[in-house]
Short mmCIF file of C-alpha atoms in Angstrom, two decimals:
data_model
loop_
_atom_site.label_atom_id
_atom_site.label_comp_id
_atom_site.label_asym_id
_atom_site.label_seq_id
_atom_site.Cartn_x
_atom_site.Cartn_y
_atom_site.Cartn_z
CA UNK A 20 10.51 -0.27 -24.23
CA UNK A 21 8.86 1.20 -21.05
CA UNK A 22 10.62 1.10 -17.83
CA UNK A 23 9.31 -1.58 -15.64
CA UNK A 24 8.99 -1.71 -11.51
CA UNK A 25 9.07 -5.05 -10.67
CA UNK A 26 8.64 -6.36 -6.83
CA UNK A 27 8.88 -9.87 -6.18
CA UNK A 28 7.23 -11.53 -3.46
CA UNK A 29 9.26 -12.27 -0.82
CA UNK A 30 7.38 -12.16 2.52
CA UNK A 31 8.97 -10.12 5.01
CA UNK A 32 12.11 -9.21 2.88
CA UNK A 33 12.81 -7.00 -0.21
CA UNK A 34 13.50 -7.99 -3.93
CA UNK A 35 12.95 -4.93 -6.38
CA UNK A 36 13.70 -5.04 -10.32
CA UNK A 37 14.13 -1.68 -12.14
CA UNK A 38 13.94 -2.46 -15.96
CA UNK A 39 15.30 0.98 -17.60
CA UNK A 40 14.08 2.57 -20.53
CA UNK A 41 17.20 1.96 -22.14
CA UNK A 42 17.23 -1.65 -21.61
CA UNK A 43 19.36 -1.67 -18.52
CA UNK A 44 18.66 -3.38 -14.89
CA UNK A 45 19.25 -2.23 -11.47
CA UNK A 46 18.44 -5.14 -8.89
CA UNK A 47 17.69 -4.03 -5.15
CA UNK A 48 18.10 -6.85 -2.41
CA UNK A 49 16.98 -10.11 -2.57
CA UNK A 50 15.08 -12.60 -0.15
CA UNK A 51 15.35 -15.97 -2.70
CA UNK A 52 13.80 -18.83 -0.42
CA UNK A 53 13.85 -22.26 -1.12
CA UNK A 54 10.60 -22.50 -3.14
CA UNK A 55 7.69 -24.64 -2.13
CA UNK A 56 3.86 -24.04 -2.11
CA UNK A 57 3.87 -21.40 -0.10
CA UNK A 58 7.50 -19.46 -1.64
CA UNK A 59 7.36 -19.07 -4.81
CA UNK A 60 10.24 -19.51 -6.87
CA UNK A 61 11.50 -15.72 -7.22
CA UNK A 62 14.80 -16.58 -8.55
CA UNK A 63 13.44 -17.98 -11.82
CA UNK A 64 10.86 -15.21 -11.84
CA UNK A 65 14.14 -12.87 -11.74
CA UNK A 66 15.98 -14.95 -14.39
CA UNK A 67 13.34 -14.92 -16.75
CA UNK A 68 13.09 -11.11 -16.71
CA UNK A 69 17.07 -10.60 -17.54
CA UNK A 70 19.18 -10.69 -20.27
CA UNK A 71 22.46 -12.98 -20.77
CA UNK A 72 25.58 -11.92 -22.61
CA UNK A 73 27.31 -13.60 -25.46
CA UNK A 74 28.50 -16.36 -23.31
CA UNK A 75 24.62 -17.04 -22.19
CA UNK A 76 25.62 -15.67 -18.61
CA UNK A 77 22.50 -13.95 -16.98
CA UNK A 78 23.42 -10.70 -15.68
CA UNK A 79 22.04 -8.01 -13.62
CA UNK A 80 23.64 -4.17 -15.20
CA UNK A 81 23.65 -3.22 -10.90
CA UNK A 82 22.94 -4.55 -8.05
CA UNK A 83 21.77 -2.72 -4.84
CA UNK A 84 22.17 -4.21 -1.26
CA UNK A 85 20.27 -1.67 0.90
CA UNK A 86 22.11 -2.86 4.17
CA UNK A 87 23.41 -6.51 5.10
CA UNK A 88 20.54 -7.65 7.06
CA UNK A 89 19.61 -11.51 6.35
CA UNK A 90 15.94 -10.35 4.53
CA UNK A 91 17.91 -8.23 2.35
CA UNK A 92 20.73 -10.45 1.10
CA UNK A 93 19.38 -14.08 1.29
CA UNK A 94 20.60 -16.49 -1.54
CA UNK A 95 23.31 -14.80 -3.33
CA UNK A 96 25.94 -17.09 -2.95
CA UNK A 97 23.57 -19.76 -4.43
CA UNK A 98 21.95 -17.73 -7.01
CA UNK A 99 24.88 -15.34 -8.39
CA UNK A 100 28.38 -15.53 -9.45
CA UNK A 101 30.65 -13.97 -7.08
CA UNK A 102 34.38 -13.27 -8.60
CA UNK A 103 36.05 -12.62 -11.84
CA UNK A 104 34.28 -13.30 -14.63
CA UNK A 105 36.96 -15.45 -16.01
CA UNK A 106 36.37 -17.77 -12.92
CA UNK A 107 32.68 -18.15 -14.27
CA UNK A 108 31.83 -21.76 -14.50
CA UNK A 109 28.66 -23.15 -13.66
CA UNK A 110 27.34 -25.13 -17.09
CA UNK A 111 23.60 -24.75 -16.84
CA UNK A 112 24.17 -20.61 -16.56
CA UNK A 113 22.38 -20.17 -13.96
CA UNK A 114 24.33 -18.19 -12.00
CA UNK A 115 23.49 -14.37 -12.35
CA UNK A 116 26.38 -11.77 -12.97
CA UNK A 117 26.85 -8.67 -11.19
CA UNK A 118 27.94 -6.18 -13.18
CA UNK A 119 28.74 -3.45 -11.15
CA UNK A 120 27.40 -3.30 -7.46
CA UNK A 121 26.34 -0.87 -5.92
CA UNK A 122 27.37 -0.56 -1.76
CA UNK A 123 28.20 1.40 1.19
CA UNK A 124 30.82 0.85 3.57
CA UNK A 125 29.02 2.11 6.32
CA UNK A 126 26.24 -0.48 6.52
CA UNK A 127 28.81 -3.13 7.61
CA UNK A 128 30.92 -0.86 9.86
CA UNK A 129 27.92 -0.06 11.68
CA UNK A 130 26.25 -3.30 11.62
CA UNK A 131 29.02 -5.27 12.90
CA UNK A 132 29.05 -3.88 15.54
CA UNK A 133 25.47 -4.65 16.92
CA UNK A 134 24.91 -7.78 15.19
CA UNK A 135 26.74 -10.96 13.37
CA UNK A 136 26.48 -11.08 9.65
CA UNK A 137 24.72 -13.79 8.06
CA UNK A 138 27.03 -15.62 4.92
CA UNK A 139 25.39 -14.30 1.93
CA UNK A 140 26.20 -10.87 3.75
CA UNK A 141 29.61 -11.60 4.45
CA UNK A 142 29.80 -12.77 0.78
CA UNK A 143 28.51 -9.72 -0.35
CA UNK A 144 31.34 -7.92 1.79
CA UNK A 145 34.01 -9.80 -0.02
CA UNK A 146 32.97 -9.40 -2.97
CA UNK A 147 33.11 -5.41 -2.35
CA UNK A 148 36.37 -5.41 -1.09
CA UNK A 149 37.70 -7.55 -3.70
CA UNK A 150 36.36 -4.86 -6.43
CA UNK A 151 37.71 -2.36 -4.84
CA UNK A 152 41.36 -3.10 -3.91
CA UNK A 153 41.15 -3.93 -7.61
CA UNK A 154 39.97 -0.59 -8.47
CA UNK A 155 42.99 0.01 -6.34
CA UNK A 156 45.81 -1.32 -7.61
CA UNK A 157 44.28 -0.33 -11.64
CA UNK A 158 42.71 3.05 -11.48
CA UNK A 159 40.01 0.98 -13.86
CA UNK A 160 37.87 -1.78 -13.66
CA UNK A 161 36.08 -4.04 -16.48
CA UNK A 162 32.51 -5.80 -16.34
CA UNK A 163 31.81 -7.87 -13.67
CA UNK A 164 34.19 -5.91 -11.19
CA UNK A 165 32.89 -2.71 -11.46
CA UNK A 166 32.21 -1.19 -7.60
CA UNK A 167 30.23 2.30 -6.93
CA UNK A 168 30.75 3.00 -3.29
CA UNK A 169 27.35 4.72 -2.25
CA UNK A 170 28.42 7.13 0.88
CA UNK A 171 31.52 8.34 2.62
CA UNK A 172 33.55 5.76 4.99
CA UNK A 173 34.80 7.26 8.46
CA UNK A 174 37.98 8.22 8.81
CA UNK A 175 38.50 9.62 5.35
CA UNK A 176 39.10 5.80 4.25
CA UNK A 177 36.90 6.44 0.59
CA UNK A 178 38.86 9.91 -0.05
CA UNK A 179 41.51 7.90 -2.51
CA UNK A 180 38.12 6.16 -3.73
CA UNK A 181 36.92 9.88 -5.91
CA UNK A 182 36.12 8.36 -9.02
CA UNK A 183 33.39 5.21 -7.96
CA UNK A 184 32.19 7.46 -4.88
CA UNK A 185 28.55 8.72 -4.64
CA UNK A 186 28.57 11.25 -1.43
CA UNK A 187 24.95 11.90 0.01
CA UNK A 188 23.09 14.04 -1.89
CA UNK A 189 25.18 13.26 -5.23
CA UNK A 190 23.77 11.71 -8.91
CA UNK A 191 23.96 8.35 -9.71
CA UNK A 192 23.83 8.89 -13.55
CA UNK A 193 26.24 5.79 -14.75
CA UNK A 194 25.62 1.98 -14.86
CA UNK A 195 28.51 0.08 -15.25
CA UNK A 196 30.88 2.74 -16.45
CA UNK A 197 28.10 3.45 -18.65
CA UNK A 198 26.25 6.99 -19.09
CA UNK A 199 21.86 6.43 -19.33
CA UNK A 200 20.18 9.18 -19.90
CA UNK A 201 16.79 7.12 -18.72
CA UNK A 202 17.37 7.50 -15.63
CA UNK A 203 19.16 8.95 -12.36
CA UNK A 204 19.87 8.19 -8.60
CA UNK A 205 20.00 10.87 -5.90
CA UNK A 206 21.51 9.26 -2.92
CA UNK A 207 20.01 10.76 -0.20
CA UNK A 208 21.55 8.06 2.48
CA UNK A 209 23.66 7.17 4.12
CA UNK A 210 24.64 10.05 5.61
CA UNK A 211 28.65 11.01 7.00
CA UNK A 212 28.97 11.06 10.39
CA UNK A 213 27.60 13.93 12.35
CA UNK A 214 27.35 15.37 15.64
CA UNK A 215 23.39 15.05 16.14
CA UNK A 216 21.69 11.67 17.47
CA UNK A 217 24.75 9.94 16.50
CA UNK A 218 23.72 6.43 18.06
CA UNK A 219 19.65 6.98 16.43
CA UNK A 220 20.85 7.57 13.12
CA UNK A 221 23.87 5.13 12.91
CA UNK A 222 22.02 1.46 13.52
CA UNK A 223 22.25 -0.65 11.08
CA UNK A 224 18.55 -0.06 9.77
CA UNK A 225 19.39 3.94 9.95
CA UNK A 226 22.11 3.48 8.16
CA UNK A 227 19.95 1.72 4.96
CA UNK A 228 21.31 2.96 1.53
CA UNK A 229 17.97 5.46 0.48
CA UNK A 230 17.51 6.63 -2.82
CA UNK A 231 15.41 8.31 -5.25
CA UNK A 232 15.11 7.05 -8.57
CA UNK A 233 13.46 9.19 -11.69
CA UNK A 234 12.60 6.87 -14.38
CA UNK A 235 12.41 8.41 -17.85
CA UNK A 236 9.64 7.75 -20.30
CA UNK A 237 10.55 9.50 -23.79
CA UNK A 238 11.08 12.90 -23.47
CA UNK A 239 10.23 13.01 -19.82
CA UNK A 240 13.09 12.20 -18.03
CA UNK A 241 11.19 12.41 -14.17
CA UNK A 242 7.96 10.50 -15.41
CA UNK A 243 8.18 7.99 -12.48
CA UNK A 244 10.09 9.05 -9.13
CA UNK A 245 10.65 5.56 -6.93
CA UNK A 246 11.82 5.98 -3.98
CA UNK A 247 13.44 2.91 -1.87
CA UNK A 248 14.66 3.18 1.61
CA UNK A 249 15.47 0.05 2.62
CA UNK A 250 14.80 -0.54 6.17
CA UNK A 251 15.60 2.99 7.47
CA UNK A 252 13.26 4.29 10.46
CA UNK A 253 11.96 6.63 12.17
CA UNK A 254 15.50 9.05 13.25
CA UNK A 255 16.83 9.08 9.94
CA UNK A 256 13.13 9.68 7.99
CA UNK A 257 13.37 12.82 10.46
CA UNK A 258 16.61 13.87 9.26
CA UNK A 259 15.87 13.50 5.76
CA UNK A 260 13.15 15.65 6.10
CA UNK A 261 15.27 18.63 8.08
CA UNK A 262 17.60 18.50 5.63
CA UNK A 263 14.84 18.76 2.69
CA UNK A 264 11.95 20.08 3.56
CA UNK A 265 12.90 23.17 1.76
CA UNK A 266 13.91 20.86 -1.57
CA UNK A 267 10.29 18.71 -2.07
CA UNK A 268 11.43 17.46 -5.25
CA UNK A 269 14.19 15.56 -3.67
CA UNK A 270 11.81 13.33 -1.64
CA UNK A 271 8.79 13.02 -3.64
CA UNK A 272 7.39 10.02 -5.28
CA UNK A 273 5.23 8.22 -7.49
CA UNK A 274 6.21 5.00 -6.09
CA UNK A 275 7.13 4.12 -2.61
CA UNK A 276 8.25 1.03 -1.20
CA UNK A 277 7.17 1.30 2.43
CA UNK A 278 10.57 1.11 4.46
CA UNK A 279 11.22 -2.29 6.72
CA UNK A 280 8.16 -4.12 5.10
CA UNK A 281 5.89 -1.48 6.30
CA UNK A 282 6.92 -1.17 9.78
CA UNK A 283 5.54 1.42 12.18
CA UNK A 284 9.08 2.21 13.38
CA UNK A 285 9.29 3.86 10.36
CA UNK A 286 6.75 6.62 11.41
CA UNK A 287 7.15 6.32 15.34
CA UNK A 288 9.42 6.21 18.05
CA UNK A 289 6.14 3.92 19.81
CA UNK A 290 6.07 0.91 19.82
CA UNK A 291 2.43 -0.40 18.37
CA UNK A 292 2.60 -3.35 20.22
CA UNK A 293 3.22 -1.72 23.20
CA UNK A 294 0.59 0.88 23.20
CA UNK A 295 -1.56 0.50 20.55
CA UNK A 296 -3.54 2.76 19.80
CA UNK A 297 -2.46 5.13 22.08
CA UNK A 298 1.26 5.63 19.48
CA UNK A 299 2.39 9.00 18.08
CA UNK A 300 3.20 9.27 14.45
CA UNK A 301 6.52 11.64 14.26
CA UNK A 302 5.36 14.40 12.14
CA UNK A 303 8.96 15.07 10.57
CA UNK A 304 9.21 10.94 9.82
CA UNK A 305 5.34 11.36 8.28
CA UNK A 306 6.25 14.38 6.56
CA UNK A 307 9.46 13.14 4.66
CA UNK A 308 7.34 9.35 3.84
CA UNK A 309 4.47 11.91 3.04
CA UNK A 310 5.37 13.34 -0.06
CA UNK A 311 3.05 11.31 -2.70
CA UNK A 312 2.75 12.75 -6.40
CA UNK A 313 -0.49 12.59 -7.63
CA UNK A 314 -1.40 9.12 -7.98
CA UNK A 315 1.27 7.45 -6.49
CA UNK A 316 1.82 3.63 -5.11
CA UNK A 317 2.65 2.44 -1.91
CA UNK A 318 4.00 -0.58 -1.83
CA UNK A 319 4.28 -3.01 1.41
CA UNK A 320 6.90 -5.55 0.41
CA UNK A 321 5.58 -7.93 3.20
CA UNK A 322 3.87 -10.82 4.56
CA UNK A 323 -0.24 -9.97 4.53
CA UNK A 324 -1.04 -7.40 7.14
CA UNK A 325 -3.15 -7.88 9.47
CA UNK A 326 -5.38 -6.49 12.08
CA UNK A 327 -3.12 -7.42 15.12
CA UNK A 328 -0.04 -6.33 17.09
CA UNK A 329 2.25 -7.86 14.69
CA UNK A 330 4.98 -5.36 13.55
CA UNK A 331 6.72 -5.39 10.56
CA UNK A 332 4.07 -5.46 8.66
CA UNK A 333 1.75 -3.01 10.49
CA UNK A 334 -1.56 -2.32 10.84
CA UNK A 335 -1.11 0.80 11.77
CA UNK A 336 1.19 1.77 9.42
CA UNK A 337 -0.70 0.86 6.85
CA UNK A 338 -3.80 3.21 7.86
CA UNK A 339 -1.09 5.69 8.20
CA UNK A 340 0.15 5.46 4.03
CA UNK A 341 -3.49 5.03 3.07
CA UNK A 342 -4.36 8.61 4.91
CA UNK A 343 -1.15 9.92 2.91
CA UNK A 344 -2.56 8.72 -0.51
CA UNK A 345 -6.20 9.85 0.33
CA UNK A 346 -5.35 13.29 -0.68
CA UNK A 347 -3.43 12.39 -3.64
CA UNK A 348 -5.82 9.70 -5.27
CA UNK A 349 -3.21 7.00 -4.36
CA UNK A 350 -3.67 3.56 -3.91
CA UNK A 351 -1.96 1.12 -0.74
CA UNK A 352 -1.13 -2.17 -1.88
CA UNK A 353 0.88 -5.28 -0.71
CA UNK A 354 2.83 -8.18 -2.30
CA UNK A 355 1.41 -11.40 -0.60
CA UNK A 356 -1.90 -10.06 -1.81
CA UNK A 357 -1.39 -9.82 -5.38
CA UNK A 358 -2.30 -13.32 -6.18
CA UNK A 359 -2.91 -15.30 -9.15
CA UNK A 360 -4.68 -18.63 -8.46
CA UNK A 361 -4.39 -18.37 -5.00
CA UNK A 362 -0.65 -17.92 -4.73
CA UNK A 363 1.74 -14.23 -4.85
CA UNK A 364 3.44 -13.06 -8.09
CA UNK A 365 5.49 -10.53 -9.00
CA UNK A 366 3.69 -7.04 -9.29
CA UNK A 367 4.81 -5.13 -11.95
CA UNK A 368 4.38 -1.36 -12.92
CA UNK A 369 4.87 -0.27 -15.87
CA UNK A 370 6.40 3.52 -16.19
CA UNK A 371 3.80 5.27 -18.99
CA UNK A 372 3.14 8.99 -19.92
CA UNK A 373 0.72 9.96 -17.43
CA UNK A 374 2.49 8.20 -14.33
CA UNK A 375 2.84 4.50 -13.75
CA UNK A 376 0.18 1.67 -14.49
CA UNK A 377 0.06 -1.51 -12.39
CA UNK A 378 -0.22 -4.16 -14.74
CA UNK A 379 -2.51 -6.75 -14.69
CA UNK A 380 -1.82 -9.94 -13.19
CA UNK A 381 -2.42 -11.72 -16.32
CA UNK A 382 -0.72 -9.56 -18.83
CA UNK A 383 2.27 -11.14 -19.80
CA UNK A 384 5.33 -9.08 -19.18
CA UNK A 385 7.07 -8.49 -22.37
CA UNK A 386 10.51 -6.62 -20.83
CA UNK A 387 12.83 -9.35 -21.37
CA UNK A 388 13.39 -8.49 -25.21
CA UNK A 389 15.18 -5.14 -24.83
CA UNK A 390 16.23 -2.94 -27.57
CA UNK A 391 19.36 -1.85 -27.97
CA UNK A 392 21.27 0.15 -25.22
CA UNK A 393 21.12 3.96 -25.91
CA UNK A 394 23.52 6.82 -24.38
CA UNK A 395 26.39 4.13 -23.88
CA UNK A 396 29.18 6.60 -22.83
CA UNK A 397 32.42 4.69 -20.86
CA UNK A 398 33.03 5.93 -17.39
CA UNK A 399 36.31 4.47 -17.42
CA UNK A 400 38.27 1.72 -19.73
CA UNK A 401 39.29 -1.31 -18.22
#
């Protein structure tokens, strides 16, 4: 089975599906609106897409939450089971396990102190902590309480925390305690604390989880390089490209999801509805978001853009990724605009030899029916 790229349409929000090689799935944010005509029902779009274990629980292998913000987080205490596993009880199954999650400690520091989390966020947060104290107190953890904390805490409060820590700039090469050789992570933010532009890059948006994914297809184990930022702007895109300018690889892409639903923050300290036209793209910023392989997507997880002041999504941003692409062959496109009788649907890519394919809108996907897992290696027993 090819590895699949799935983003949902969520409006302003983000809702990404990575369907491994190897069967596996790695879930990043959700934005699940009560569905009507004009929100489509991404929850049973997401459902339909995953497998369930032997006790016909839908499950998710890892789940992502970039940072807490209410876009990014929306519906998971109605759509997933938040717990134990043995306190799983809802009889139509249509609550969606969490495997293992993925999260950083720093997102909620950080945020709380700027701005109130929303409930699904605060559920999210409880959920971490309860994984983790379990962790704790066992030294192991089993399926469905499996934690990987992406990012040093202050204070050296994830030192005793060794064995489910990613630090910036380290692998993510496991999936619930499992080894996959289809893919890997490199976790290229949060970043510790530091002495430069401390209050730019510490914000809650600055402080969005960034990662780039290689997605293997056979043999080639970097045949698709996605790379998802979250809503991160324009200070930390800067510091991501000081620190590797001189290391291309580590930033490159074949897909990109344009950060904050295509915001021009993200590329400027200018604010386009302020000065229009007159704005300054940040060079660094454009440099580190500029690093297309041939090919590539960009990918506005958004409402439609348009040719106004509006901002996220913007205009001008948008010009700005379609100039990056130009040179590469590359193509710009959004969510709300991939339409099938008149309405958004998920837009899939499809990871093949030569790079990635955007599938048709009317080819079926056929991802749910997944092979057996391969490279299953235990991290730890639980």
């Amino acid at each position: 089975m090819a590895a699949v790229v799935t983003f949902f349409p969520v409006g302003n929000g983000d809702m990404t599906l990575i369907q491994l090689e190897s069967g596996r799935t790695i879930l990043i944010d959700i934005n699940i609106r009560q569905p009507d005509g004009d929100v489509r029902d991404v929850a049973k779009d997401l459902r339909s897409r995953l497998r369930v274990d032997s006790n016909k629980r839908p499950y998710v292998d890892a789940m992502l939450l970039s940072h807490p913000d209410r876009d990014h987080c929306l519906g998971l205490e109605d759509n997933f089971h938040l717990g134990s596993l043995s306190q799983y009880n809802d009889p139509g199954f249509q609550k969606i396990v969490i495997r293992e999650m993925w999260s950083s400690p720093m997102v909620f520091r950080r945020a709380s102190k700027n701005h109130t989390l929303c409930s699904d966020a605060k559920a999210w947060n409880k959920e971490a902590r309860r994984r983790v104290n379990l962790f704790q107190e066992r030294k192991s953890a089993d399926c469905g309480d499996r934690i990987l904390i992406l990012g040093e805490d202050e204070d050296g409060k994830t030192n005793t925390l060794t064995e489910i820590l990613v630090k910036s700039n380290g692998l993510i090469t496991k999936i619930d305690g499992f080894k996959d050789e289809t893919f890997k992570g490199l976790l290229l933010a949060p970043m510790p604390k530091g002495t430069e532009d401390e209050e730019n890059t510490r914000s809650k948006n600055q402080s969005s989880v960034i990662i780039q994914f290689s997605l293997a297809y056979g043999a080639r184990s970097e045949a698709c390089k996605f790379l998802s930022g979250g809503d991160a702007e324009v200070a930390i895109w800067e510091r991501i490209w000081k620190d590797n300018k001189n290391t291309i690889q580590n930033i490159e892409y074949d897909l990109l999801q344009a950060p904050h639903h295509c915001s021009w923050h993200s590329l400027s300290w200018d604010s386009w509805s302020d000065k229009g036209e007159a704005v300054k793209v940040s060079q660094d910023a454009r440099s580190a978001l500029g690093q297309a392989r041939t090919g590539a997507y960009i990918v506005a997880s958004s409402k439609k853009i348009c040719d106004d002041d509006g901002d996220p999504p913007c205009v001008r941003a948008e010009r700005e990724y379609k100039e990056i692409l130009k040179n590469v062959n590359g193509i710009f496109v959004n969510t709300a605009t991939h339409t099938d009788k008149g309405g958004a649907v998920p837009m899939e890519f499809e990871v093949a030899a030569d790079g990635i394919i955007l599938r048709r809108v009317d080819k079926k996907a056929s991802v749910s029916a997944a092979p057996a897992l391969v490279g299953a290696q235990p991290l730890w027993h639980g």
